[in-house]
mmCIF file of C-alpha atoms in Angstrom:
data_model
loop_
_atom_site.group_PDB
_atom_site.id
_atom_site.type_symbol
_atom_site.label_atom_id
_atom_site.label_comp_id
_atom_site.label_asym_id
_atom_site.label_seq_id
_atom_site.Cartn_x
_atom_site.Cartn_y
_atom_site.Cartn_z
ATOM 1 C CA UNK A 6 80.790 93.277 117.129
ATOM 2 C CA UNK A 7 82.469 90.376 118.427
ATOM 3 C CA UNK A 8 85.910 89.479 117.055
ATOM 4 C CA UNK A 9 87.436 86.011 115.845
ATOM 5 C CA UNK A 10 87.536 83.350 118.491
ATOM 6 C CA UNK A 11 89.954 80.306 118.243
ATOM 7 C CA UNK A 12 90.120 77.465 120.933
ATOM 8 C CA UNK A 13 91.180 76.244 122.459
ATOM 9 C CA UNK A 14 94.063 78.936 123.277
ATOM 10 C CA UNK A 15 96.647 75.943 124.418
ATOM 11 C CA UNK A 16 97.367 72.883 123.215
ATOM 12 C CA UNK A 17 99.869 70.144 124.517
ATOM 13 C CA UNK A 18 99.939 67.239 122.235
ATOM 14 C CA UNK A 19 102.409 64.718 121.507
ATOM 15 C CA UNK A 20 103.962 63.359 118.467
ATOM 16 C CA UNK A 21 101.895 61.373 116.657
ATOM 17 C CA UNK A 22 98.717 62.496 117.983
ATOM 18 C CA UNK A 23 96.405 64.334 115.601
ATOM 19 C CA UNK A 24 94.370 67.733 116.490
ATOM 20 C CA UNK A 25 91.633 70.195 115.572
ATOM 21 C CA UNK A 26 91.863 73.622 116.161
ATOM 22 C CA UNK A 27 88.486 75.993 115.693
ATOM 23 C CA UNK A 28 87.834 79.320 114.560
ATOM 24 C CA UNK A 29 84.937 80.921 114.572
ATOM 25 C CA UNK A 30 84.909 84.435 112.139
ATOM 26 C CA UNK A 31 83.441 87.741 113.024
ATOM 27 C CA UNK A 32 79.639 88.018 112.211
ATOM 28 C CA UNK A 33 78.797 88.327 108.422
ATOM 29 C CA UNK A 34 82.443 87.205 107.515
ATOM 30 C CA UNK A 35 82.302 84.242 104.560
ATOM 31 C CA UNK A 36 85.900 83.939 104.078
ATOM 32 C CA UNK A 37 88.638 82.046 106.750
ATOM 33 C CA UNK A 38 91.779 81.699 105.997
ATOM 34 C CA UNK A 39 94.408 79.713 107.865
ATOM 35 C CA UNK A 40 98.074 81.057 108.967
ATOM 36 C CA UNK A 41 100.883 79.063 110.949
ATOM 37 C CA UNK A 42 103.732 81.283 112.572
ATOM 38 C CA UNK A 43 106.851 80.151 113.458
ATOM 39 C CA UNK A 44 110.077 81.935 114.849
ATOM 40 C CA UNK A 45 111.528 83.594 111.875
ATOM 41 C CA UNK A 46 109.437 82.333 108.988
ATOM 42 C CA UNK A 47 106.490 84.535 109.789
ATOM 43 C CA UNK A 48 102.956 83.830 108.190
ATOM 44 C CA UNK A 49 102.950 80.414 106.328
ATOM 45 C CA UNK A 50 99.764 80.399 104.553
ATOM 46 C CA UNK A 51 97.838 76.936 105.076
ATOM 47 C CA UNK A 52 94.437 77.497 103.734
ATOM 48 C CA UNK A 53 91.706 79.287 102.690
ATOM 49 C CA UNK A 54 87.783 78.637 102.726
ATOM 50 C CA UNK A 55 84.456 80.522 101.568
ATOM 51 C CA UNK A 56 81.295 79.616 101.463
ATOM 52 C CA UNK A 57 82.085 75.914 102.347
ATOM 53 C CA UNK A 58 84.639 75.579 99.475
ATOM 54 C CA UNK A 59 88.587 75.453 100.245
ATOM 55 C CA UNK A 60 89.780 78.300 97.418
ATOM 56 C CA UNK A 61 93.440 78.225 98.351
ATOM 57 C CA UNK A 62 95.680 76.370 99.232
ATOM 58 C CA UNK A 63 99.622 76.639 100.905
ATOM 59 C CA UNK A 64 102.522 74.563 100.468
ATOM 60 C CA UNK A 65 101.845 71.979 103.418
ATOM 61 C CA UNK A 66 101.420 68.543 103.326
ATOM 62 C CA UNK A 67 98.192 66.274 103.436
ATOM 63 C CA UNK A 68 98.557 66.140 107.363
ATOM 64 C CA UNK A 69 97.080 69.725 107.472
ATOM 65 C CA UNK A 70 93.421 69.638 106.585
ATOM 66 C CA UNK A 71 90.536 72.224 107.494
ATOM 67 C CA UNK A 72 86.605 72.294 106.462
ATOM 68 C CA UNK A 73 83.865 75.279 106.846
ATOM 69 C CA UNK A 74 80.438 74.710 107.792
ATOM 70 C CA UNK A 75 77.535 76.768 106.933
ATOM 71 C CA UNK A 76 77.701 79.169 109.614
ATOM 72 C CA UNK A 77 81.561 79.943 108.533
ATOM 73 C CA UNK A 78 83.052 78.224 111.341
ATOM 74 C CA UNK A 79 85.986 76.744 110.309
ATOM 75 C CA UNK A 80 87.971 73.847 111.398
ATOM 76 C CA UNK A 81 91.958 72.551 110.812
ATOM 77 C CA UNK A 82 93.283 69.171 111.499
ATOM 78 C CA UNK A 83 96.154 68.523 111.746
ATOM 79 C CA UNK A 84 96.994 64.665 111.916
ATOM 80 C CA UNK A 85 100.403 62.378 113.036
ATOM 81 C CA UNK A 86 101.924 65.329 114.493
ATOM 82 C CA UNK A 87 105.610 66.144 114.431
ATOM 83 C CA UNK A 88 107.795 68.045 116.766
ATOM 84 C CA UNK A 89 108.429 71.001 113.512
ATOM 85 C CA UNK A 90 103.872 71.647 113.843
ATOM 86 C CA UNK A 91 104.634 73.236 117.498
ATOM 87 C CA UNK A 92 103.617 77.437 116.339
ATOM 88 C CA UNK A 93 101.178 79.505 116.919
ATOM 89 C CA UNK A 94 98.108 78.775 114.291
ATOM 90 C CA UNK A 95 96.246 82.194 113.675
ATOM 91 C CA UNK A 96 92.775 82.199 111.687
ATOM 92 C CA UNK A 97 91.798 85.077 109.996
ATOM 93 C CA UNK A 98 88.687 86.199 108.414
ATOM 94 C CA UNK A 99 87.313 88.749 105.828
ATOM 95 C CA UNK A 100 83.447 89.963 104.401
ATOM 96 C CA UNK A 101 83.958 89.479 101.083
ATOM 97 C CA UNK A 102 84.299 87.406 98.528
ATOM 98 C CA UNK A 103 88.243 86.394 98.258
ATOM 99 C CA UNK A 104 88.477 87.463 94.601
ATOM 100 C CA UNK A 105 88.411 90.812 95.531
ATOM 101 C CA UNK A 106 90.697 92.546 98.163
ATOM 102 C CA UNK A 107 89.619 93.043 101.525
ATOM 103 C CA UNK A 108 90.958 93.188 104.845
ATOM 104 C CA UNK A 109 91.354 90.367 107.312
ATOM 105 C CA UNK A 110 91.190 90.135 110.605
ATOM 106 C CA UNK A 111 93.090 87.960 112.596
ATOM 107 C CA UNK A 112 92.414 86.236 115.760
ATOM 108 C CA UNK A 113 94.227 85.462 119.045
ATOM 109 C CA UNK A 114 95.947 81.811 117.504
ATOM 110 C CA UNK A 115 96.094 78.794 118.907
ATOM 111 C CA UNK A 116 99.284 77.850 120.554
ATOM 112 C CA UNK A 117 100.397 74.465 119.880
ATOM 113 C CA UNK A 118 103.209 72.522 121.310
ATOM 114 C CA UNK A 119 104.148 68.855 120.286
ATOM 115 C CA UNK A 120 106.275 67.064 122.814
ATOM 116 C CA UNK B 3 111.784 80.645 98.195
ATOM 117 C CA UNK B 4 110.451 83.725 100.375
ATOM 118 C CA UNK B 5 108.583 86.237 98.006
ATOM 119 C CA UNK B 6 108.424 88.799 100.942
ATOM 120 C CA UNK B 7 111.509 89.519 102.598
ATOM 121 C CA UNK B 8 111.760 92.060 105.895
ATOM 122 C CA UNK B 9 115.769 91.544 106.169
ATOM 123 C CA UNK B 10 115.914 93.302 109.697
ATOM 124 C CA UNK B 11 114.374 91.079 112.551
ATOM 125 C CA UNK B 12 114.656 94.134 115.012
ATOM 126 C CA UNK B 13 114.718 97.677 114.819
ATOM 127 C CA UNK B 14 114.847 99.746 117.824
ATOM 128 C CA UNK B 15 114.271 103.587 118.023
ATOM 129 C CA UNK B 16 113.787 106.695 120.472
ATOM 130 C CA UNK B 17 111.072 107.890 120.845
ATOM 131 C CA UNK B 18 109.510 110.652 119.350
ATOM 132 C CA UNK B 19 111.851 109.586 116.217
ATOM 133 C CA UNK B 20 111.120 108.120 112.832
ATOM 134 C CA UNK B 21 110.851 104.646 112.536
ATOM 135 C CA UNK B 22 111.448 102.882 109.086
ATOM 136 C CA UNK B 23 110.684 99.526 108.487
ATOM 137 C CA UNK B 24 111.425 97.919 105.074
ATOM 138 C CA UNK B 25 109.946 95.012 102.949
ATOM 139 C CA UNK B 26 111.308 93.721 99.603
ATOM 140 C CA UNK B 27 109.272 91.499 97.208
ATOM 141 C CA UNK B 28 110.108 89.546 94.319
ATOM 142 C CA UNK B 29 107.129 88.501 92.419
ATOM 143 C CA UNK B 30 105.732 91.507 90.182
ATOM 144 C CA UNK B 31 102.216 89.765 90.545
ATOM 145 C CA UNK B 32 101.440 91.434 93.656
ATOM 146 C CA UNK B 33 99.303 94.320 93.184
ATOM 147 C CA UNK B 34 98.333 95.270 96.458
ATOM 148 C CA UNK B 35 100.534 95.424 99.865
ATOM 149 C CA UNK B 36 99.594 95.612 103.403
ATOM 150 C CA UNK B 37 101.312 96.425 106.877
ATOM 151 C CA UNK B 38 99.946 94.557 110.157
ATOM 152 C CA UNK B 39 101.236 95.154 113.345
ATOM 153 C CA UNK B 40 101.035 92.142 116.254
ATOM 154 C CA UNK B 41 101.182 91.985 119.779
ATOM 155 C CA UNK B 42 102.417 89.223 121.964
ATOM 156 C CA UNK B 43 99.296 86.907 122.464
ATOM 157 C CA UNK B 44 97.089 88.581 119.889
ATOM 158 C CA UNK B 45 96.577 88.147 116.737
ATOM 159 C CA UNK B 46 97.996 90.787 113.731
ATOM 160 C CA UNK B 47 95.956 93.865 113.075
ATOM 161 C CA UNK B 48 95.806 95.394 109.963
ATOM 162 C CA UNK B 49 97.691 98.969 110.035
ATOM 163 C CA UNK B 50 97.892 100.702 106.450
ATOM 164 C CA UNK B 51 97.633 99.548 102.834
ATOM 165 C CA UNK B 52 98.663 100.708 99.119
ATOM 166 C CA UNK B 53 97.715 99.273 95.977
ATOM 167 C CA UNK B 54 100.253 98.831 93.119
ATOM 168 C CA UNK B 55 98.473 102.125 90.865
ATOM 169 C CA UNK B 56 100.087 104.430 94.320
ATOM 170 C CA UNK B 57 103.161 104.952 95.569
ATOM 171 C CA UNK B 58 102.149 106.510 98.684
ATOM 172 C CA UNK B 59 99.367 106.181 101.456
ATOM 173 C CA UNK B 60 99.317 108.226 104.628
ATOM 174 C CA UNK B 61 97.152 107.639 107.570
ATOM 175 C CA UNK B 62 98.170 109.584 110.666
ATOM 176 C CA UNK B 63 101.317 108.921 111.920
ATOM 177 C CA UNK B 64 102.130 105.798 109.611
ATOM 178 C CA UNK B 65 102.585 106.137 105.652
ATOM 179 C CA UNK B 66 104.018 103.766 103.377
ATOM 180 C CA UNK B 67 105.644 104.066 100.883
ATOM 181 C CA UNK B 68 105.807 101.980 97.351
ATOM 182 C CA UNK B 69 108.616 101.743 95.068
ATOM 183 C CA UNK B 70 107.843 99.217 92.127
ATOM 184 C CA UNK B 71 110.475 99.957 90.222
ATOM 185 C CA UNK B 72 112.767 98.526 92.903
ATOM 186 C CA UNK B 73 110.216 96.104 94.274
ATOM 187 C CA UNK B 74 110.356 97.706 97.471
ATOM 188 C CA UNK B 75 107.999 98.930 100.328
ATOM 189 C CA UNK B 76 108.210 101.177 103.702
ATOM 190 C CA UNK B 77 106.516 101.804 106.585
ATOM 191 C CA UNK B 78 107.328 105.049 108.081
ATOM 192 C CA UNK B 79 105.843 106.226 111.578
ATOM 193 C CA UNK B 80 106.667 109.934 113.152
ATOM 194 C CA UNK B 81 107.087 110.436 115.428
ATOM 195 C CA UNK B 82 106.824 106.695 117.339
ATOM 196 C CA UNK B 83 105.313 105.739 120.494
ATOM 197 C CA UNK B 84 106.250 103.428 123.055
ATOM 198 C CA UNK B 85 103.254 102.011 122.328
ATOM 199 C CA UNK B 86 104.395 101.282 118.713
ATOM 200 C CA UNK B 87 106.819 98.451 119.697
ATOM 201 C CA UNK B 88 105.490 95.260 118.360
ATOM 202 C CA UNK B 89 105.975 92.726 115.676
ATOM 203 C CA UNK B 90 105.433 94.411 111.920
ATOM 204 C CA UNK B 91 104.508 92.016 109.114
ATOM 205 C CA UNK B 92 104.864 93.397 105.835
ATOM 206 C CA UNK B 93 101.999 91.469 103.252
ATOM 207 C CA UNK B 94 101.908 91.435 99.304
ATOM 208 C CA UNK B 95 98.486 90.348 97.732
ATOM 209 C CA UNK B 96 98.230 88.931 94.133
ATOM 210 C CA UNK B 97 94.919 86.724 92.677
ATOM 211 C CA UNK B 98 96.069 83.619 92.456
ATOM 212 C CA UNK B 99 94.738 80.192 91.026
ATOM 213 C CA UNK B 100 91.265 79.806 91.139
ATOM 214 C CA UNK B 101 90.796 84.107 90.858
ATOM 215 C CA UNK B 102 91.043 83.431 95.010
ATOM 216 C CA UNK B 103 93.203 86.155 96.371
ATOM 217 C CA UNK B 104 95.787 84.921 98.884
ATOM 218 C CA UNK B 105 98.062 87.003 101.433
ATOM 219 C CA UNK B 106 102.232 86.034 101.275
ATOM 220 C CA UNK B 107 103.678 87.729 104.808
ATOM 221 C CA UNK B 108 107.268 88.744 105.225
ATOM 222 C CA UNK B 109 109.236 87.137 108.455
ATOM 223 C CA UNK B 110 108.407 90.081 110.717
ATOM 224 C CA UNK B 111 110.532 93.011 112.698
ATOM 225 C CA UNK B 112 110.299 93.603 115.951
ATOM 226 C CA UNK B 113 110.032 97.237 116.289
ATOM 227 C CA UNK B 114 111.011 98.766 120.275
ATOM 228 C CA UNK B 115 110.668 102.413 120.715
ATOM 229 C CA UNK B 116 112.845 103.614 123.709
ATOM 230 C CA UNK B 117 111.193 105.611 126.312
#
């Protein structure tokens, strides 16, 4: 079974630009959830979706934005981008529904780096 | 305010040796805890897990360990492998708003085992 995919891998924007990073969960998953790492702070949650529907939410501001389509692919956006947004964004995503535990898996991230 | 803390950024131990990394938490909502351990350019991968009603889980070579009392957790591997250095990322799990359950990380320790 094929795992999660994000692209691109690489992205070189610059400040003020906006961008849109993609995940796409493992087969059957309903649930994506959204990470950003960054040198010493670890896993900052951003988001979470299922079925469509944006459960959770992390402390970021309104420049981070993501959506879910009916397949479970998931999209974030990130708009007017400042220098602090350069990490690595990691998607994750899990079978069932988030109410209950279950593992997530995590895919390769998206390296982003705002000049 | 950091609800997960993993106060040691590196740990580095011989080989064949036991290897103890530690995670503190603060918020006695969390009722289930979760070890992943990451690779450079990949994404985390889920190791081992213990809910709140245990204060142990083994699974091969890696058990952790759960002290509630003290709001403290442990990941213990004997004997370790070279192939065990990598980023560990300690994870508490509560249900939060909206009964969605959401994943807090701690900062991460870079674990080397020495040849």
């Amino acid at each position: 079974k094929a795992g999660v995919t994000q692209t691109p891998r690489y992205l070189i924007k610059t400040r003020g630009q906006q961008v849109t990073l993609s995940c796409s969960p493992i087969s059957g998953h309903r649930s994506v959830s959204w990470y950003q790492q960054t040198p010493g702070q670890g896993l900052q949650f951003l988001f979470e979706y299922f079925s469509e529907t944006q459960r959770n939410k992390g402390n970021f501001p309104g420049r981070f934005s993501g959506r879910q389509f009916s397949n479970s692919r998931s999209e974030m956006n990130v708009s007017t981008l400042e220098l602090g947004d350069s990490a690595l964004y990691l998607c994750a995503s899990s079978y069932r529904d988030p109410r209950s535990y279950n593992e997530q898996f995590f895919g390769p991230g998206t390296r982003l780096t705002v000049l | 305010d950091q609800q997960v803390k993993q106060n040691s950024p590196s740990l580095s131990v011989q080989e064949g040796r036991i290897s103890i990394l530690n995670c503190d938490y603060t918020n006695s909502m969390f009722d289930y805890f979760l070890w992943y351990k990451k690779y450079p350019a990949e994404g985390p991968t889920f190791l081992i897990s213990i809910s709140s009603i245990k204060d142990k889980n083994e699974d091969g070579r890696f058990t952790v360990f759960l002290n509630k009392s003290a709001k403290h957790l442990s990941l213990h591997i004997v004997p370790s492998q070279p192939g065990d250095s990598a980023v560990y990322f300690c994870a508490a799990s509560l249900v939060s708003s909206g009964s969605a359950r959401q994943l807090t990380f701690g900062s991460g320790t870079q674990l080397t085992v020495l040849p």
